[in-house]
Amino acid sequence: KNEVEQSPQNLTAQEGEFITINCSYSVGISALHWLQQHPGGGIVSLFMLSSGKKKHGRLIATINIQEKHSSLHITASHPRDSAVYICAVRNTGNQFYFGTGTSLTVIP
Amino acid sequence: NAGVTQTPKFRILKIGQSMTLQCTQDMNHNYMYWYRQDPGMGLKLIYYSVGAGITDKGEVPNGYNVSRSTTEDFPLRLELAAPSQTSVYFCASSYSGRAPYEQYFGPGTRLTVT
């Protein structure tokens, strides 16, 4: 069983829709990261959070430490949001565990 | 700042050959990591380093070696390449103080072993 599970694996949305990607983890963590991987392969960090909620533009990330769950929301989705979104957790020993990613396609 | 750079971008190896994947960061980060990403799988940690002269195994270290002689460089060595090492390799770095910091990733190296 993976330490980090994401759902859904694949997601297709119409432009403008509100999108939610979920992440559950089973290890004790010091932080949770949301990453974005574009079709070209490059990986960028979107958020790092250890409690509560963070917002950056149309992206919102929340975490519930007690339930070991995080969500990434995209409001007013756009075709340029099409990418793979990866949840990663950093354990207390400073190692990272990654989910398999959610492949998002936003159709104009 | 160039951030995290990796070379080469692509490489094809024959079974049994050896090679070194280069990784350099110019952000003075103390932590550096090597990951591999197989199709349909999450990134897996191969090795990591918490500072110059200190390295440790990750989840999938077999068949690889690393060294960290400087803060900037963290090369990954493949000895006796096998088809199972066909993957995309990412190097990453982060600063680590009392609070965790985000990771910065290199562009990746796509390696095929035939």
PDB file of C-alpha atoms in Angstrom:
ATOM      1  CA  LYS A   1       0.000   0.000   0.000  1.00  0.00           C
ATOM      2  CA  ASN A   2       1.332   3.439  -0.894  1.00  0.00           C
ATOM      3  CA  GLU A   3       1.921   5.962   1.833  1.00  0.00           C
ATOM      4  CA  VAL A   4       0.153   8.574  -0.299  1.00  0.00           C
ATOM      5  CA  GLU A   5      -3.062   7.958  -2.236  1.00  0.00           C
ATOM      6  CA  GLN A   6      -4.611  10.422  -4.654  1.00  0.00           C
ATOM      7  CA  SER A   7      -8.025  10.559  -6.254  1.00  0.00           C
ATOM      8  CA  PRO A   8      -9.150  10.716  -8.913  1.00  0.00           C
ATOM      9  CA  GLN A   9      -6.366   9.323 -11.120  1.00  0.00           C
ATOM     10  CA  ASN A  10      -7.758  11.079 -14.177  1.00  0.00           C
ATOM     11  CA  LEU A  11     -10.063  14.061 -14.427  1.00  0.00           C
ATOM     12  CA  THR A  12     -11.580  15.841 -17.413  1.00  0.00           C
ATOM     13  CA  ALA A  13     -13.356  19.146 -16.878  1.00  0.00           C
ATOM     14  CA  GLN A  14     -14.955  21.868 -18.954  1.00  0.00           C
ATOM     15  CA  GLU A  15     -13.338  25.260 -18.860  1.00  0.00           C
ATOM     16  CA  GLY A  16     -14.687  27.265 -15.942  1.00  0.00           C
ATOM     17  CA  GLU A  17     -15.520  24.285 -13.725  1.00  0.00           C
ATOM     18  CA  PHE A  18     -14.482  24.018 -10.075  1.00  0.00           C
ATOM     19  CA  ILE A  19     -12.039  21.149  -9.606  1.00  0.00           C
ATOM     20  CA  THR A  20     -11.089  19.169  -6.497  1.00  0.00           C
ATOM     21  CA  ILE A  21      -8.222  16.702  -6.200  1.00  0.00           C
ATOM     22  CA  ASN A  22      -7.880  14.664  -3.026  1.00  0.00           C
ATOM     23  CA  CYS A  23      -4.873  13.273  -1.192  1.00  0.00           C
ATOM     24  CA  SER A  24      -4.809  10.877   1.763  1.00  0.00           C
ATOM     25  CA  TYR A  25      -1.666   9.780   3.559  1.00  0.00           C
ATOM     26  CA  SER A  26      -0.801   7.211   6.182  1.00  0.00           C
ATOM     27  CA  VAL A  27       2.467   8.435   7.715  1.00  0.00           C
ATOM     28  CA  GLY A  28       3.251  11.124  10.240  1.00  0.00           C
ATOM     29  CA  ILE A  29       4.241  14.259   8.371  1.00  0.00           C
ATOM     30  CA  SER A  30       6.001  17.543   8.902  1.00  0.00           C
ATOM     31  CA  ALA A  31       4.556  19.048   5.706  1.00  0.00           C
ATOM     32  CA  LEU A  32       2.490  18.257   2.637  1.00  0.00           C
ATOM     33  CA  HIS A  33       3.334  19.502  -0.836  1.00  0.00           C
ATOM     34  CA  TRP A  34       1.261  19.935  -3.958  1.00  0.00           C
ATOM     35  CA  LEU A  35       3.277  19.803  -7.175  1.00  0.00           C
ATOM     36  CA  GLN A  36       2.378  20.385 -10.806  1.00  0.00           C
ATOM     37  CA  GLN A  37       3.987  18.431 -13.627  1.00  0.00           C
ATOM     38  CA  HIS A  38       3.469  19.779 -17.119  1.00  0.00           C
ATOM     39  CA  PRO A  39       3.347  17.617 -20.275  1.00  0.00           C
ATOM     40  CA  GLY A  40       6.962  18.523 -20.940  1.00  0.00           C
ATOM     41  CA  GLY A  41       7.885  16.838 -17.672  1.00  0.00           C
ATOM     42  CA  GLY A  42       9.000  19.776 -15.539  1.00  0.00           C
ATOM     43  CA  ILE A  43       7.854  19.745 -11.908  1.00  0.00           C
ATOM     44  CA  VAL A  44       7.053  22.889  -9.951  1.00  0.00           C
ATOM     45  CA  SER A  45       5.968  23.306  -6.374  1.00  0.00           C
ATOM     46  CA  LEU A  46       2.519  24.860  -5.933  1.00  0.00           C
ATOM     47  CA  PHE A  47       2.024  24.735  -2.188  1.00  0.00           C
ATOM     48  CA  MET A  48       3.657  23.537   0.966  1.00  0.00           C
ATOM     49  CA  LEU A  49       1.434  23.385   4.023  1.00  0.00           C
ATOM     50  CA  SER A  50       1.391  21.807   7.439  1.00  0.00           C
ATOM     51  CA  SER A  51      -1.976  23.109   8.651  1.00  0.00           C
ATOM     52  CA  GLY A  52      -5.062  24.993   7.550  1.00  0.00           C
ATOM     53  CA  LYS A  53      -5.403  26.487   4.118  1.00  0.00           C
ATOM     54  CA  LYS A  54      -3.353  28.350   1.525  1.00  0.00           C
ATOM     55  CA  LYS A  55      -4.506  30.267  -1.549  1.00  0.00           C
ATOM     56  CA  HIS A  56      -2.563  31.371  -4.606  1.00  0.00           C
ATOM     57  CA  GLY A  57      -4.580  32.892  -7.403  1.00  0.00           C
ATOM     58  CA  ARG A  58      -7.191  30.354  -8.478  1.00  0.00           C
ATOM     59  CA  LEU A  59      -5.575  27.544  -6.500  1.00  0.00           C
ATOM     60  CA  ILE A  60      -6.528  26.655  -2.942  1.00  0.00           C
ATOM     61  CA  ALA A  61      -4.962  23.901  -0.828  1.00  0.00           C
ATOM     62  CA  THR A  62      -6.344  22.635   2.468  1.00  0.00           C
ATOM     63  CA  ILE A  63      -5.107  20.078   4.934  1.00  0.00           C
ATOM     64  CA  ASN A  64      -6.768  18.241   7.833  1.00  0.00           C
ATOM     65  CA  ILE A  65      -4.002  16.783   9.988  1.00  0.00           C
ATOM     66  CA  GLN A  66      -6.356  14.748  12.174  1.00  0.00           C
ATOM     67  CA  GLU A  67      -7.944  13.055   9.163  1.00  0.00           C
ATOM     68  CA  LYS A  68      -4.623  12.835   7.254  1.00  0.00           C
ATOM     69  CA  HIS A  69      -6.225  14.370   4.195  1.00  0.00           C
ATOM     70  CA  SER A  70      -5.571  17.276   1.866  1.00  0.00           C
ATOM     71  CA  SER A  71      -7.441  18.764  -1.066  1.00  0.00           C
ATOM     72  CA  LEU A  72      -6.331  20.916  -3.965  1.00  0.00           C
ATOM     73  CA  HIS A  73      -9.039  23.092  -5.500  1.00  0.00           C
ATOM     74  CA  ILE A  74      -8.897  24.963  -8.787  1.00  0.00           C
ATOM     75  CA  THR A  75     -11.535  27.619  -9.321  1.00  0.00           C
ATOM     76  CA  ALA A  76     -12.593  28.775 -12.809  1.00  0.00           C
ATOM     77  CA  SER A  77     -10.445  26.099 -14.467  1.00  0.00           C
ATOM     78  CA  HIS A  78      -8.653  26.917 -17.711  1.00  0.00           C
ATOM     79  CA  PRO A  79      -7.048  24.743 -20.396  1.00  0.00           C
ATOM     80  CA  ARG A  80      -3.613  25.926 -19.240  1.00  0.00           C
ATOM     81  CA  ASP A  81      -4.327  24.159 -15.920  1.00  0.00           C
ATOM     82  CA  SER A  82      -4.060  20.832 -17.778  1.00  0.00           C
ATOM     83  CA  ALA A  83      -1.227  18.965 -16.087  1.00  0.00           C
ATOM     84  CA  VAL A  84      -0.513  16.193 -13.612  1.00  0.00           C
ATOM     85  CA  TYR A  85      -0.974  17.262 -10.004  1.00  0.00           C
ATOM     86  CA  ILE A  86       1.095  15.390  -7.456  1.00  0.00           C
ATOM     87  CA  CYS A  87       0.660  15.210  -3.707  1.00  0.00           C
ATOM     88  CA  ALA A  88       3.804  14.599  -1.672  1.00  0.00           C
ATOM     89  CA  VAL A  89       4.307  14.312   2.067  1.00  0.00           C
ATOM     90  CA  ARG A  90       7.471  14.972   3.998  1.00  0.00           C
ATOM     91  CA  ASN A  91       7.838  12.709   6.999  1.00  0.00           C
ATOM     92  CA  THR A  92       9.492  13.688  10.243  1.00  0.00           C
ATOM     93  CA  GLY A  93      12.721  12.126   8.963  1.00  0.00           C
ATOM     94  CA  ASN A  94      12.869  14.582   6.037  1.00  0.00           C
ATOM     95  CA  GLN A  95      12.055  12.009   3.377  1.00  0.00           C
ATOM     96  CA  PHE A  96       9.375  12.577   0.773  1.00  0.00           C
ATOM     97  CA  TYR A  97       6.662  10.171  -0.375  1.00  0.00           C
ATOM     98  CA  PHE A  98       4.720  10.887  -3.537  1.00  0.00           C
ATOM     99  CA  GLY A  99       1.287  10.024  -4.842  1.00  0.00           C
ATOM    100  CA  THR A 100       0.968   8.702  -8.384  1.00  0.00           C
ATOM    101  CA  GLY A 101      -0.601  11.959  -9.534  1.00  0.00           C
ATOM    102  CA  THR A 102      -3.919  13.150 -10.921  1.00  0.00           C
ATOM    103  CA  SER A 103      -3.966  13.837 -14.630  1.00  0.00           C
ATOM    104  CA  LEU A 104      -6.194  16.846 -15.297  1.00  0.00           C
ATOM    105  CA  THR A 105      -7.452  17.836 -18.733  1.00  0.00           C
ATOM    106  CA  VAL A 106      -9.477  21.033 -19.068  1.00  0.00           C
ATOM    107  CA  ILE A 107     -11.436  21.269 -22.304  1.00  0.00           C
ATOM    108  CA  PRO A 108     -12.171  24.696 -23.807  1.00  0.00           C
TER     109      PRO A 108
ATOM    110  CA  ASN B   1      19.786  31.927 -10.344  1.00  0.00           C
ATOM    111  CA  ALA B   2      19.679  28.905 -12.641  1.00  0.00           C
ATOM    112  CA  GLY B   3      18.004  26.849  -9.915  1.00  0.00           C
ATOM    113  CA  VAL B   4      18.531  23.097 -10.285  1.00  0.00           C
ATOM    114  CA  THR B   5      20.216  21.950 -13.476  1.00  0.00           C
ATOM    115  CA  GLN B   6      20.610  18.384 -14.715  1.00  0.00           C
ATOM    116  CA  THR B   7      22.660  16.881 -17.514  1.00  0.00           C
ATOM    117  CA  PRO B   8      22.166  15.116 -19.816  1.00  0.00           C
ATOM    118  CA  LYS B   9      18.505  15.549 -20.779  1.00  0.00           C
ATOM    119  CA  PHE B  10      18.371  12.256 -22.652  1.00  0.00           C
ATOM    120  CA  ARG B  11      20.614   9.191 -22.744  1.00  0.00           C
ATOM    121  CA  ILE B  12      20.483   5.702 -24.166  1.00  0.00           C
ATOM    122  CA  LEU B  13      22.689   3.114 -22.490  1.00  0.00           C
ATOM    123  CA  LYS B  14      23.434  -0.478 -23.349  1.00  0.00           C
ATOM    124  CA  ILE B  15      23.036  -3.117 -20.665  1.00  0.00           C
ATOM    125  CA  GLY B  16      26.142  -3.235 -18.490  1.00  0.00           C
ATOM    126  CA  GLN B  17      27.341   0.298 -19.305  1.00  0.00           C
ATOM    127  CA  SER B  18      27.880   2.899 -16.610  1.00  0.00           C
ATOM    128  CA  MET B  19      27.145   6.597 -16.492  1.00  0.00           C
ATOM    129  CA  THR B  20      26.858   9.585 -14.173  1.00  0.00           C
ATOM    130  CA  LEU B  21      23.866  11.891 -14.061  1.00  0.00           C
ATOM    131  CA  GLN B  22      24.921  15.373 -13.064  1.00  0.00           C
ATOM    132  CA  CYS B  23      22.938  17.692 -10.776  1.00  0.00           C
ATOM    133  CA  THR B  24      23.893  21.187  -9.680  1.00  0.00           C
ATOM    134  CA  GLN B  25      22.008  23.799  -7.664  1.00  0.00           C
ATOM    135  CA  ASP B  26      22.990  27.414  -7.079  1.00  0.00           C
ATOM    136  CA  MET B  27      20.568  28.241  -4.254  1.00  0.00           C
ATOM    137  CA  ASN B  28      22.893  27.153  -1.436  1.00  0.00           C
ATOM    138  CA  HIS B  29      20.405  24.478  -0.402  1.00  0.00           C
ATOM    139  CA  ASN B  30      21.656  21.965   2.110  1.00  0.00           C
ATOM    140  CA  TYR B  31      19.286  19.141   1.103  1.00  0.00           C
ATOM    141  CA  MET B  32      19.487  17.415  -2.273  1.00  0.00           C
ATOM    142  CA  TYR B  33      17.554  14.432  -3.604  1.00  0.00           C
ATOM    143  CA  TRP B  34      17.493  11.998  -6.495  1.00  0.00           C
ATOM    144  CA  TYR B  35      14.190  10.524  -7.616  1.00  0.00           C
ATOM    145  CA  ARG B  36      13.112   8.219 -10.391  1.00  0.00           C
ATOM    146  CA  GLN B  37       9.709   8.361 -12.038  1.00  0.00           C
ATOM    147  CA  ASP B  38       8.395   5.292 -13.804  1.00  0.00           C
ATOM    148  CA  PRO B  39       5.265   5.453 -16.010  1.00  0.00           C
ATOM    149  CA  GLY B  40       2.084   5.400 -13.911  1.00  0.00           C
ATOM    150  CA  MET B  41       4.076   5.437 -10.671  1.00  0.00           C
ATOM    151  CA  GLY B  42       4.838   8.137  -8.167  1.00  0.00           C
ATOM    152  CA  LEU B  43       8.334   9.487  -7.765  1.00  0.00           C
ATOM    153  CA  LYS B  44      10.549   7.207  -5.721  1.00  0.00           C
ATOM    154  CA  LEU B  45      13.475   8.467  -3.658  1.00  0.00           C
ATOM    155  CA  ILE B  46      16.801   6.893  -4.635  1.00  0.00           C
ATOM    156  CA  TYR B  47      19.280   8.778  -2.433  1.00  0.00           C
ATOM    157  CA  TYR B  48      19.361  12.022  -0.568  1.00  0.00           C
ATOM    158  CA  SER B  49      21.923  14.246   1.093  1.00  0.00           C
ATOM    159  CA  VAL B  50      21.555  16.612   4.026  1.00  0.00           C
ATOM    160  CA  GLY B  51      24.823  18.400   3.337  1.00  0.00           C
ATOM    161  CA  ALA B  52      28.265  18.075   1.819  1.00  0.00           C
ATOM    162  CA  GLY B  53      29.867  14.776   2.756  1.00  0.00           C
ATOM    163  CA  ILE B  54      26.604  13.229   4.000  1.00  0.00           C
ATOM    164  CA  THR B  55      24.412  10.916   1.935  1.00  0.00           C
ATOM    165  CA  ASP B  56      21.755   8.365   2.779  1.00  0.00           C
ATOM    166  CA  LYS B  57      19.695   5.739   1.016  1.00  0.00           C
ATOM    167  CA  GLY B  58      16.119   6.316   0.020  1.00  0.00           C
ATOM    168  CA  GLU B  59      13.443   3.857  -0.988  1.00  0.00           C
ATOM    169  CA  VAL B  60      15.108   2.378  -4.127  1.00  0.00           C
ATOM    170  CA  PRO B  61      18.924   2.717  -3.866  1.00  0.00           C
ATOM    171  CA  ASN B  62      20.028  -0.585  -5.412  1.00  0.00           C
ATOM    172  CA  GLY B  63      22.116  -0.160  -8.540  1.00  0.00           C
ATOM    173  CA  TYR B  64      23.010   3.473  -7.796  1.00  0.00           C
ATOM    174  CA  ASN B  65      25.669   5.413  -5.946  1.00  0.00           C
ATOM    175  CA  VAL B  66      25.979   9.066  -4.997  1.00  0.00           C
ATOM    176  CA  SER B  67      28.511  11.475  -3.603  1.00  0.00           C
ATOM    177  CA  ARG B  68      28.263  15.011  -2.253  1.00  0.00           C
ATOM    178  CA  SER B  69      31.675  16.637  -2.165  1.00  0.00           C
ATOM    179  CA  THR B  70      30.290  20.194  -2.455  1.00  0.00           C
ATOM    180  CA  THR B  71      27.053  21.929  -1.481  1.00  0.00           C
ATOM    181  CA  GLU B  72      26.256  22.579  -5.153  1.00  0.00           C
ATOM    182  CA  ASP B  73      26.757  19.170  -6.780  1.00  0.00           C
ATOM    183  CA  PHE B  74      25.066  15.817  -6.226  1.00  0.00           C
ATOM    184  CA  PRO B  75      25.940  13.350  -9.018  1.00  0.00           C
ATOM    185  CA  LEU B  76      24.153  10.007  -9.371  1.00  0.00           C
ATOM    186  CA  ARG B  77      26.210   7.066 -10.630  1.00  0.00           C
ATOM    187  CA  LEU B  78      24.709   4.062 -12.397  1.00  0.00           C
ATOM    188  CA  GLU B  79      26.986   1.039 -12.479  1.00  0.00           C
ATOM    189  CA  LEU B  80      26.189  -1.925 -14.763  1.00  0.00           C
ATOM    190  CA  ALA B  81      22.992  -0.439 -16.212  1.00  0.00           C
ATOM    191  CA  ALA B  82      19.963  -2.743 -16.407  1.00  0.00           C
ATOM    192  CA  PRO B  83      16.666  -2.367 -18.322  1.00  0.00           C
ATOM    193  CA  SER B  84      14.895  -1.921 -14.965  1.00  0.00           C
ATOM    194  CA  GLN B  85      16.722   1.402 -14.628  1.00  0.00           C
ATOM    195  CA  THR B  86      14.919   2.834 -17.659  1.00  0.00           C
ATOM    196  CA  SER B  87      13.135   5.805 -16.135  1.00  0.00           C
ATOM    197  CA  VAL B  88      13.042   9.570 -15.837  1.00  0.00           C
ATOM    198  CA  TYR B  89      15.393  10.832 -13.157  1.00  0.00           C
ATOM    199  CA  PHE B  90      14.775  14.052 -11.245  1.00  0.00           C
ATOM    200  CA  CYS B  91      17.149  15.874  -8.976  1.00  0.00           C
ATOM    201  CA  ALA B  92      15.717  18.239  -6.387  1.00  0.00           C
ATOM    202  CA  SER B  93      16.983  20.489  -3.637  1.00  0.00           C
ATOM    203  CA  SER B  94      15.573  22.280  -0.642  1.00  0.00           C
ATOM    204  CA  TYR B  95      16.690  24.312   2.304  1.00  0.00           C
ATOM    205  CA  SER B  96      15.946  22.735   5.637  1.00  0.00           C
ATOM    206  CA  GLY B  97      15.954  24.673   8.834  1.00  0.00           C
ATOM    207  CA  ARG B  98      13.596  24.474  11.773  1.00  0.00           C
ATOM    208  CA  ALA B  99      10.621  24.615   9.424  1.00  0.00           C
ATOM    209  CA  PRO B 100      10.298  22.501   6.277  1.00  0.00           C
ATOM    210  CA  TYR B 101      10.895  24.236   2.962  1.00  0.00           C
ATOM    211  CA  GLU B 102       9.626  23.494  -0.531  1.00  0.00           C
ATOM    212  CA  GLN B 103      11.583  21.425  -3.030  1.00  0.00           C
ATOM    213  CA  TYR B 104      12.907  22.744  -6.315  1.00  0.00           C
ATOM    214  CA  PHE B 105      13.182  20.246  -9.147  1.00  0.00           C
ATOM    215  CA  GLY B 106      15.526  19.953 -12.078  1.00  0.00           C
ATOM    216  CA  PRO B 107      14.157  19.361 -15.602  1.00  0.00           C
ATOM    217  CA  GLY B 108      14.796  15.630 -15.509  1.00  0.00           C
ATOM    218  CA  THR B 109      16.961  13.121 -17.390  1.00  0.00           C
ATOM    219  CA  ARG B 110      15.218  10.526 -19.552  1.00  0.00           C
ATOM    220  CA  LEU B 111      17.300   7.343 -19.501  1.00  0.00           C
ATOM    221  CA  THR B 112      16.696   4.270 -21.627  1.00  0.00           C
ATOM    222  CA  VAL B 113      18.665   1.057 -21.072  1.00  0.00           C
ATOM    223  CA  THR B 114      18.495  -1.456 -23.928  1.00  0.00           C
TER     224      THR B 114
END
